Structures are given as C-alpha cells and as structure tokens.
XYZ file of C-alpha atoms in Angstrom:
207
model
C -303.428 -4.627 -24.929
C -301.494 -2.488 -22.767
C -298.346 -2.784 -23.798
C -299.380 -1.486 -27.411
C -301.196 1.734 -25.599
C -297.851 2.232 -23.363
C -295.336 1.878 -26.697
C -297.852 3.482 -29.660
C -300.429 5.196 -27.673
C -297.947 8.711 -27.188
C -297.690 9.264 -30.212
C -300.857 8.567 -31.791
C -303.391 11.817 -31.886
C -306.629 11.252 -30.793
C -305.924 7.800 -28.412
C -309.211 6.803 -26.724
C -310.594 10.219 -28.290
C -310.904 9.243 -31.271
C -313.558 5.865 -32.573
C -312.150 2.815 -33.389
C -314.063 0.311 -36.353
C -316.786 -1.141 -34.870
C -317.174 -5.005 -36.361
C -312.818 -5.180 -35.370
C -313.742 -4.164 -31.758
C -316.231 -7.002 -32.083
C -314.123 -9.515 -33.417
C -311.467 -9.352 -30.979
C -314.469 -8.768 -28.333
C -314.834 -12.807 -28.252
C -311.460 -13.548 -29.497
C -310.744 -12.802 -25.804
C -314.019 -14.174 -24.688
C -313.418 -17.443 -26.027
C -310.416 -18.671 -23.951
C -308.239 -18.680 -26.437
C -304.684 -16.743 -27.098
C -304.417 -13.502 -28.740
C -302.102 -11.545 -30.441
C -302.327 -8.302 -30.201
C -298.881 -6.615 -31.662
C -300.413 -5.051 -35.014
C -303.533 -4.542 -33.918
C -304.760 -1.348 -34.148
C -303.718 0.839 -31.365
C -307.629 2.630 -31.400
C -308.680 -0.634 -31.199
C -307.347 -1.562 -28.434
C -308.169 1.820 -26.803
C -311.436 1.293 -27.008
C -311.377 -2.934 -25.974
C -310.080 -1.533 -22.679
C -311.874 1.364 -22.337
C -315.280 -0.761 -22.606
C -314.553 -3.904 -20.517
C -314.118 -1.302 -17.695
C -317.609 0.383 -19.185
C -318.850 -3.294 -18.240
C -316.906 -3.975 -14.577
C -319.595 -4.933 -11.850
C -320.268 -1.604 -9.540
C -317.003 0.055 -11.076
C -312.801 -0.835 -11.185
C -313.373 2.122 -8.220
C -316.364 0.859 -6.552
C -319.216 2.526 -6.330
C -319.803 1.503 -3.183
C -316.782 3.654 -2.574
C -318.087 6.373 -4.759
C -318.571 8.920 -1.335
C -315.731 8.667 -0.076
C -313.908 9.101 -3.409
C -315.617 12.473 -4.297
C -314.561 13.176 -0.189
C -311.656 12.578 -1.259
C -311.209 14.556 -4.146
C -313.041 17.587 -2.213
C -309.799 17.533 -0.351
C -307.762 21.249 -1.246
C -304.188 20.573 0.042
C -302.614 18.842 -2.379
C -299.941 16.242 0.062
C -303.444 15.372 1.819
C -305.647 14.300 -1.218
C -302.489 12.358 -2.210
C -303.309 10.435 0.921
C -306.288 10.420 0.964
C -306.235 8.556 -1.849
C -303.745 6.138 -1.441
C -306.082 4.955 2.067
C -308.946 4.390 -1.228
C -307.433 2.883 -3.224
C -305.697 0.135 -0.883
C -308.669 -0.420 0.113
C -309.665 -1.964 -3.623
C -308.950 -5.330 -3.760
C -305.728 -6.842 -5.228
C -306.986 -7.557 -9.609
C -308.703 -3.685 -9.210
C -305.137 -2.184 -7.353
C -302.811 -3.929 -10.084
C -305.277 -3.244 -13.363
C -305.059 0.641 -12.905
C -301.488 0.964 -11.369
C -300.951 -0.370 -14.809
C -303.923 1.887 -16.174
C -302.861 4.810 -15.053
C -299.404 4.128 -16.264
C -300.076 3.395 -19.389
C -302.645 7.164 -19.428
C -299.563 9.149 -17.667
C -297.598 7.889 -20.257
C -299.250 9.313 -23.058
C -300.221 12.413 -21.140
C -296.738 13.658 -21.042
C -296.808 13.129 -24.944
C -300.123 15.189 -25.172
C -297.768 18.164 -27.487
C -298.050 14.727 -29.881
C -300.828 13.619 -29.237
C -303.218 16.285 -28.435
C -304.663 13.820 -24.952
C -302.746 15.944 -22.230
C -304.623 14.392 -18.262
C -307.764 16.422 -19.072
C -309.279 15.453 -22.601
C -308.059 11.778 -21.421
C -309.698 12.041 -18.089
C -313.409 13.017 -19.936
C -312.901 9.763 -22.328
C -312.230 7.364 -19.637
C -313.877 9.044 -16.472
C -318.010 7.689 -17.388
C -316.168 3.834 -17.424
C -313.930 4.010 -13.945
C -316.938 5.206 -11.327
C -320.166 5.533 -10.868
C -323.448 6.295 -8.191
C -324.192 2.910 -6.250
C -328.362 3.848 -7.351
C -330.380 6.442 -9.122
C -330.605 9.786 -8.348
C -331.213 12.571 -10.659
C -329.458 14.164 -13.413
C -328.053 17.107 -11.362
C -326.875 14.463 -8.759
C -325.475 12.416 -11.689
C -323.707 15.048 -13.265
C -322.028 17.010 -10.544
C -320.703 13.274 -9.995
C -319.516 13.291 -13.371
C -317.625 16.326 -13.021
C -316.315 15.073 -9.751
C -315.446 11.494 -11.192
C -313.592 13.874 -14.296
C -311.611 15.347 -11.677
C -310.596 12.479 -9.586
C -309.481 10.589 -13.544
C -307.638 13.734 -13.989
C -304.928 14.227 -10.502
C -304.966 10.276 -11.118
C -302.922 10.230 -14.350
C -301.871 13.777 -12.991
C -299.842 11.724 -10.326
C -299.947 8.387 -10.731
C -296.536 7.218 -9.309
C -296.916 8.939 -6.453
C -300.421 7.653 -5.907
C -299.180 3.950 -7.098
C -295.692 3.989 -6.254
C -292.896 1.938 -7.942
C -291.785 2.629 -11.754
C -294.015 2.394 -13.544
C -291.847 2.386 -16.575
C -290.910 -1.279 -16.005
C -294.109 -2.604 -15.820
C -294.195 -1.881 -19.963
C -290.245 -3.128 -20.920
C -290.638 -5.058 -23.817
C -290.321 -8.892 -23.220
C -286.789 -8.895 -25.109
C -285.129 -5.853 -23.083
C -283.135 -6.906 -20.329
C -284.802 -6.646 -16.321
C -287.688 -7.432 -18.359
C -288.550 -10.582 -16.166
C -290.870 -7.432 -13.660
C -292.645 -6.655 -16.274
C -293.447 -10.062 -17.936
C -294.581 -11.479 -13.841
C -296.660 -8.390 -13.316
C -298.257 -8.972 -16.264
C -298.582 -12.083 -15.432
C -300.356 -11.555 -12.178
C -302.741 -8.976 -13.831
C -303.464 -11.246 -16.501
C -304.097 -14.419 -13.822
C -305.882 -11.522 -11.192
C -308.357 -9.712 -13.995
C -308.889 -12.311 -16.785
C -310.550 -15.539 -15.721
C -313.976 -14.659 -16.625
C -313.956 -11.357 -16.407
C -314.092 -10.284 -20.265
C -316.964 -12.339 -20.434
C -318.341 -9.251 -18.898
C -318.192 -7.817 -22.575
C-alpha cells in the first residue's frame, strides 16, 4: 500500500482527503487480518490511503507514543529550525524500531506527495490536517481546550516532519520505493520486508 501511494499518490488530486468506498476498505482490512497474501496492485489509491490511516489511528498509544506527548510538544515550540530538527531526531530515535521504520516509510510517501502539490493540491499543511489526528494523542483525557491546543500542535509537528523528512529520517528515501523490476531494488525490498516483519504480525488485528 505504501508503494502504491508513493507511485500514484503524487498524481492523485485530494489524496488522503477524499473518502474511499467503505465496503472496499472493510473487505481489504478483512483480507489483511486473515493473514493471506494480499495483492494491492490495481487497488484504489484512496482505499490504500484510508486503510493506512485507519491502521495508524488504531495503534495503541499512537505511533509517536502518547507517553512522549509532552516531549513532542516541547520540540514543536523550539524556534530555531536546526535545534528543532535535532530535538525531533532525538525523539524519533527513542521510538521502538517498528515505529521508526514505519514512520520513515510513511513520511517518505507524504513528502513525495507534498512535492507534487501543484497537481494533487495536497501540500504539507493539508496532508498534516488529514494525518495528524491519527499520529499522536494525549496520554490521558483532558478538557476541550487542552485537546484543541494539542490537536493544533500535533498538526504543526506532522507538517514539519513532512517538510523535513529527509533530514529527520535520513538516507535516500526514494530508494525505499523503487519498483521491484528496477535495478538496485534490493534495498527497497529489504527495507519493506523488514517493515512488514516488524509491523505486521498481529498488528492489523487492531483494526
């Protein structure tokens, strides 16, 4: 699904914003939960976006770790860009390996989509509005004012992560998403394979 979004998302208007067919999403999630091999070639890119968003929303304690919520908010408030990047990189490296690899691929996709926002109309701000509510939340219930402040700051954090993904997550992100039939695709296959091995066993059952 990440490969599908990487290659088709940049040319798809309203990706992550437009809704997908609910029945098709449910059927795809059921296939994923069954443990069977699932072929996503030919699948709607909107369905892929919706299923991945739903997956993120149902990760216990959030993919960015709700226990680190206060630290993320402090990093967002850092005014100096270079210091902010270093603070965020430090927090990213404190996450479990599965989370880190998932985030590196996810923000690689989002940055790639944002780079073509003239076509898809989804710049980093718009993407963050769609994705941020599924990335990080408060560790315990609070009042509406605190939740509103948190929502705005998390959106700012996600926008910053999209815009600076290469500096924060490092490496040649484009190499993660090369088509299998292209030369030098082994790194892509190895990286995605590791992502699946770390993230998938049992985790799709959180849907």
